[in-house]
Amino acid sequence: MPAPPSFAQWISQHTAATLRNCASGTPLVGVVGNQAADADSIVSAAALAFIRATKGDRIYQPFVQCDEEDLSLRPEVGLLWSRFTQSPKVALPSTRSELPLAINSWVLVDHNELTIDAPNATVVGIVDHHVDAGKYPELEGGNRVIEPVGSCCTLVAREYLNGAPKELDAPLCGILLGVILLDTVNMSPEAGKATAVDCEVVERLSSVVGYDSSLRRSLFEELQQAKTDPKMWEQMTPRQLVDYDFKYFNSGIGVAMSSLLVPLREVASKCVDNIRSRGDAAARLWVLMSCYTNEAGHICRELLVCVRDPEEDAPLLSSVTTFLESNEVLQLRRMDIDIPGAVAYHQGNVKASRKKVAPALCEFLQHGSPQR
């Protein structure tokens, strides 16, 4: 009996190119991360598809929710790919391309509500670390894993470590470790993202790849430098900035939230211009959340709220900014940015990421805002 493929071998056979050549009648289970298509979503989708494929007789295919060419804007994932799989680049298929008709079953990772355009899709599994939206109550046990940990890759890694064969795939463990370190800021207490589960999984993965705390720090710093490379951010178009780490929330009016890794003053004006150039295709309310490290080495967060139509949606902007400013947890202080129909803030609580801000804002828009 032939040995099962390694993660590196398996993923090389599940690229966009191989999917296009796949027989149309072959039943597949799609595994997809969220709309942000960040490192956590990309790697957790690829890793979970591999893990589930090696445990059963179903065929799994990982996907990303971004244009295939925009994967180049995830150099941190490319660094992990090249280091641990020797593959020159990430080449996973996108849900924005024409999906094979044979895929009507989906496993969601790093989110728990289907966001792709697949009318006949059935969600057959969830592995996520965000607030539970309460969808798909029929899923239970191992088919519904939603826990508030620092990284979705933590949950994927735990499944692998607890159910893997005797010989663990070290490159896969290395990739998962790298993403968890990124998501938890190298397990930093200041960031407030790491949980006891993350700590346990990081130690177990580290033992497989032979990484001590010094090697983990070096890996994190390399990944962070790749992710925040000033040259890449300077060369990004306004469309790429807005779409870089984007999520859409249906909260009665439609809310879009984009995360950035540069100060808002550098990009706010051109981002807002791009949003409004989209016309009715843009959400009525858009939130830009910026997180970066300043020259003193401290984590900084900033937040900007803008509306699609500065005149028509002025009451909506007023309602939302009043709500946000009254939220003592965020510790907001207004910034001086002169953009019509937009308000920007310094955010004192750097631990309040989009994962925490989005549920509160959506709850307000659904039930508390008079301007819906």
XYZ file of C-alpha atoms in Angstrom:
372
model
C 0.000 0.000 0.000
C 1.549 3.354 -1.028
C 2.390 5.858 1.678
C -0.100 8.736 1.999
C 1.047 12.006 0.422
C 2.708 14.681 2.489
C 0.994 18.043 2.836
C 3.437 19.528 0.311
C 2.679 16.782 -2.215
C -1.060 16.955 -1.644
C -1.359 20.731 -1.926
C 0.630 20.708 -5.180
C -2.133 18.514 -6.621
C -4.968 20.818 -5.489
C -4.125 24.093 -7.223
C -6.313 26.286 -9.419
C -4.799 24.605 -12.480
C -5.505 21.059 -11.292
C -9.079 22.005 -10.378
C -9.718 23.296 -13.898
C -8.579 19.927 -15.229
C -10.713 17.978 -12.761
C -13.407 15.758 -14.257
C -16.698 17.641 -14.116
C -18.573 14.760 -12.508
C -16.146 14.262 -9.631
C -17.953 15.100 -6.352
C -15.884 17.477 -4.250
C -16.202 19.053 -0.814
C -15.048 22.672 -0.854
C -13.194 24.089 2.141
C -13.141 27.877 2.225
C -11.926 30.646 4.507
C -13.548 34.032 4.971
C -13.756 37.076 2.694
C -10.612 38.639 4.131
C -8.507 35.839 2.612
C -5.805 36.453 5.196
C -3.133 33.996 6.300
C -5.440 32.355 8.844
C -8.183 31.755 6.264
C -5.834 30.562 3.520
C -3.805 28.175 5.658
C -6.687 26.828 7.738
C -8.612 26.002 4.531
C -5.624 24.269 2.933
C -4.649 22.421 6.104
C -8.145 21.256 7.035
C -8.836 20.043 3.489
C -5.650 17.952 3.646
C -6.400 16.632 7.134
C -9.974 15.611 6.304
C -8.924 14.112 2.947
C -6.365 11.840 4.605
C -8.908 10.597 7.156
C -11.772 9.676 4.832
C -12.777 8.747 1.316
C -14.223 12.105 0.260
C -12.306 14.478 -2.024
C -11.637 17.896 -0.485
C -10.580 21.059 -2.322
C -9.418 24.243 -0.541
C -10.441 27.664 -1.896
C -9.675 31.320 -1.206
C -12.152 34.217 -1.281
C -10.020 36.651 -3.260
C -8.859 37.023 -6.830
C -6.065 34.566 -7.541
C -3.704 37.396 -8.523
C -4.262 39.095 -5.139
C -2.590 36.169 -3.376
C 0.654 38.012 -4.135
C -0.473 40.557 -1.515
C -0.062 37.848 1.140
C 3.747 37.581 1.164
C 3.651 36.128 4.674
C 1.756 33.112 3.322
C 4.168 32.855 0.420
C 7.060 32.871 2.887
C 5.521 29.994 4.853
C 4.739 28.095 1.643
C 8.261 28.398 0.261
C 9.949 27.601 3.563
C 7.913 24.577 4.546
C 6.674 23.127 1.232
C 9.380 24.345 -1.182
C 6.571 25.545 -3.456
C 7.336 28.916 -5.113
C 3.871 30.346 -4.518
C 0.361 29.776 -3.215
C -1.828 28.620 -6.106
C -5.219 27.823 -4.592
C -8.385 28.384 -6.655
C -10.683 31.319 -5.955
C -14.402 31.221 -5.258
C -14.637 34.266 -7.537
C -13.864 32.032 -10.504
C -16.498 29.753 -11.982
C -17.050 27.019 -9.419
C -17.274 23.390 -10.541
C -20.889 22.219 -10.544
C -19.802 19.123 -8.644
C -19.146 21.196 -5.500
C -22.296 21.700 -3.475
C -20.954 20.721 -0.037
C -18.820 23.217 1.867
C -16.797 23.298 5.076
C -16.357 26.831 6.448
C -13.153 27.802 8.233
C -12.425 31.132 9.925
C -16.108 32.119 9.574
C -19.406 30.435 10.334
C -21.881 31.809 7.790
C -21.597 31.065 4.065
C -20.616 34.168 2.073
C -19.887 32.765 -1.389
C -22.306 32.894 -4.316
C -23.404 29.257 -4.356
C -27.234 29.023 -4.265
C -27.329 25.219 -4.011
C -24.581 24.943 -1.416
C -24.926 22.869 1.734
C -22.703 23.663 4.696
C -21.471 20.350 6.107
C -18.905 21.602 8.607
C -17.554 24.627 10.493
C -14.219 25.296 12.203
C -14.089 28.897 13.427
C -13.016 31.249 16.221
C -15.450 34.149 15.674
C -18.776 34.921 17.360
C -21.295 32.202 16.500
C -23.928 33.587 14.093
C -26.240 30.709 15.037
C -26.571 29.327 11.518
C -26.780 25.631 10.583
C -27.975 24.314 13.977
C -28.140 20.817 12.501
C -24.336 20.613 12.610
C -23.060 19.088 15.828
C -19.923 17.686 17.424
C -16.832 17.676 15.236
C -18.835 19.160 12.371
C -19.390 22.369 14.357
C -16.285 23.636 16.129
C -16.607 27.299 17.143
C -14.306 28.425 19.955
C -12.952 31.908 20.821
C -9.233 31.221 20.388
C -6.576 33.491 18.901
C -6.373 31.793 15.508
C -8.521 29.429 13.493
C -5.309 27.539 12.711
C -5.179 26.658 16.415
C -8.404 24.668 16.071
C -7.264 23.053 12.824
C -3.913 22.135 14.372
C -5.604 20.655 17.430
C -7.737 18.413 15.223
C -4.615 17.289 13.388
C -2.503 16.716 16.502
C -5.257 14.799 18.290
C -6.137 12.544 15.374
C -3.020 12.334 13.235
C -1.026 9.215 12.404
C 2.087 8.364 14.410
C 4.357 10.374 12.130
C 3.298 14.016 12.015
C 3.870 16.156 8.924
C 6.483 18.649 10.131
C 6.053 21.154 7.248
C 2.298 21.313 7.904
C 2.972 21.865 11.610
C 5.441 24.627 10.742
C 2.940 26.475 8.555
C 0.210 26.229 11.194
C 2.628 27.430 13.873
C 3.626 30.451 11.790
C 0.032 31.607 11.336
C -0.817 31.175 15.012
C 2.209 33.266 15.954
C 1.098 35.963 13.498
C -2.483 36.011 14.766
C -1.484 36.166 18.428
C 1.432 38.586 17.882
C 3.850 35.884 19.042
C 1.596 35.089 22.015
C 1.992 38.661 23.279
C 0.019 39.497 26.455
C -0.179 43.121 25.246
C -2.133 42.037 22.156
C -4.526 40.024 24.326
C -5.307 37.429 21.658
C -3.664 34.207 22.847
C -5.684 31.775 24.955
C -4.685 28.694 26.932
C -5.656 26.564 23.933
C -3.354 28.578 21.659
C -0.494 28.172 24.151
C -0.925 24.407 24.339
C -1.115 23.990 20.560
C 1.906 26.249 19.978
C 3.986 24.135 22.359
C 2.918 20.906 20.650
C 3.609 22.239 17.152
C 6.945 23.661 18.288
C 8.050 20.259 19.551
C 7.304 18.724 16.136
C 9.337 21.290 14.170
C 12.026 21.765 16.821
C 11.364 25.462 17.497
C 12.212 27.012 20.845
C 11.043 30.484 21.908
C 13.957 32.135 20.096
C 13.176 30.427 16.782
C 9.485 31.234 17.204
C 10.337 34.894 17.712
C 12.515 34.898 14.600
C 9.781 33.255 12.520
C 7.176 35.719 13.770
C 9.404 38.705 13.005
C 10.089 37.456 9.474
C 6.398 36.938 8.815
C 5.438 40.293 10.306
C 8.068 42.094 8.228
C 6.775 40.427 5.066
C 3.185 41.309 5.928
C 3.942 44.956 6.699
C 6.559 45.567 3.990
C 6.327 49.340 3.289
C 7.197 48.866 -0.383
C 4.232 46.533 -0.895
C 1.821 48.901 0.842
C 3.110 51.903 -1.106
C 2.561 50.075 -4.403
C -0.958 48.865 -3.610
C -3.753 50.467 -5.607
C -6.723 52.019 -3.777
C -8.828 49.005 -4.822
C -6.262 46.622 -3.358
C -6.095 48.606 -0.120
C -9.859 48.505 0.333
C -10.154 44.831 -0.633
C -6.971 43.654 1.119
C -8.654 42.387 4.297
C -12.330 42.917 3.584
C -15.483 41.517 5.150
C -19.139 42.276 4.452
C -21.843 42.032 7.121
C -25.547 42.022 6.331
C -26.969 44.125 9.143
C -30.065 45.548 7.533
C -28.142 48.236 5.628
C -24.993 46.302 4.707
C -21.680 47.061 6.406
C -18.218 46.588 4.921
C -15.115 46.496 7.089
C -11.549 46.640 5.766
C -8.441 46.111 7.885
C -5.190 47.895 7.021
C -1.638 47.746 8.367
C -0.647 51.378 7.777
C -1.646 54.671 9.475
C -4.979 56.008 8.223
C -3.537 59.417 7.356
C -1.485 57.782 4.591
C -4.393 56.072 2.834
C -7.770 57.302 4.122
C -8.566 59.784 1.345
C -7.828 57.459 -1.579
C -9.599 54.552 0.121
C -12.776 56.592 0.627
C -12.592 57.831 -2.977
C -12.353 54.230 -4.186
C -15.275 53.125 -2.051
C -17.491 55.895 -3.413
C -16.380 55.239 -6.995
C -18.113 51.860 -6.715
C -21.529 53.513 -6.582
C -24.393 51.277 -5.518
C -22.044 48.284 -5.464
C -20.485 49.687 -2.290
C -22.026 49.170 1.126
C -23.816 52.191 2.596
C -21.525 52.082 5.620
C -17.809 51.316 5.455
C -15.367 50.965 8.339
C -11.593 51.081 7.893
C -9.640 49.630 10.818
C -5.904 50.255 10.921
C -3.390 48.416 13.096
C 0.331 49.115 12.945
C 3.444 49.412 15.113
C 4.743 52.950 15.634
C 8.387 54.064 15.749
C 8.508 53.436 19.501
C 7.484 49.815 18.935
C 3.964 50.185 20.344
C 0.849 48.720 18.717
C -1.517 51.446 17.453
C -5.105 51.162 16.273
C -7.176 53.667 14.313
C -10.721 53.510 13.010
C -12.522 55.423 10.262
C -16.242 55.351 9.509
C -17.543 56.613 6.173
C -20.846 56.511 4.339
C -21.400 55.969 0.632
C -23.354 59.197 0.165
C -22.191 62.041 2.471
C -25.474 63.960 2.148
C -28.111 61.237 1.984
C -26.445 59.085 4.654
C -25.476 61.891 7.050
C -28.044 60.721 9.672
C -26.623 57.190 9.465
C -23.079 58.475 10.013
C -24.202 60.544 12.990
C -26.033 57.584 14.520
C -23.071 55.226 14.126
C -20.434 57.664 15.393
C -22.578 58.480 18.442
C -22.820 54.763 19.194
C -19.100 54.155 18.751
C -18.081 57.166 20.838
C -20.347 56.000 23.658
C -18.653 52.594 23.675
C -16.180 52.988 26.530
C -14.429 49.728 25.673
C -13.020 51.149 22.417
C -11.599 54.318 24.027
C -11.996 56.419 20.877
C -10.508 59.869 20.382
C -11.274 61.852 17.215
C -8.588 62.388 14.605
C -8.352 65.498 12.453
C -9.056 64.080 8.980
C -10.959 66.321 6.570
C -13.012 63.924 4.429
C -16.719 64.711 3.846
C -18.982 61.993 5.186
C -16.208 60.355 7.208
C -15.037 60.435 10.827
C -11.730 58.986 12.058
C -10.499 58.024 15.518
C -7.462 56.971 17.480
C -8.484 53.771 19.285
C -7.093 53.514 22.801
C -8.004 49.862 23.333
C -5.618 48.108 20.948
C -7.042 44.709 21.912
C -10.401 45.510 20.269
C -9.918 44.099 16.763
C -12.551 43.746 14.038
C -13.517 40.417 15.562
C -14.786 42.372 18.583
C -15.962 45.595 16.925
C -18.015 44.010 14.130
C -20.512 42.060 16.302
C -21.243 45.123 18.469
C -21.717 47.396 15.456
C -23.913 44.886 13.631
C -26.052 44.376 16.735
C -26.550 48.146 16.993
C -27.480 48.495 13.323
C -29.951 45.628 13.494
C -31.690 46.619 16.703
C -30.550 49.994 18.002
C -30.063 52.355 15.080
C -32.986 54.559 13.978
C -31.258 55.124 10.606
C -31.714 51.791 8.809
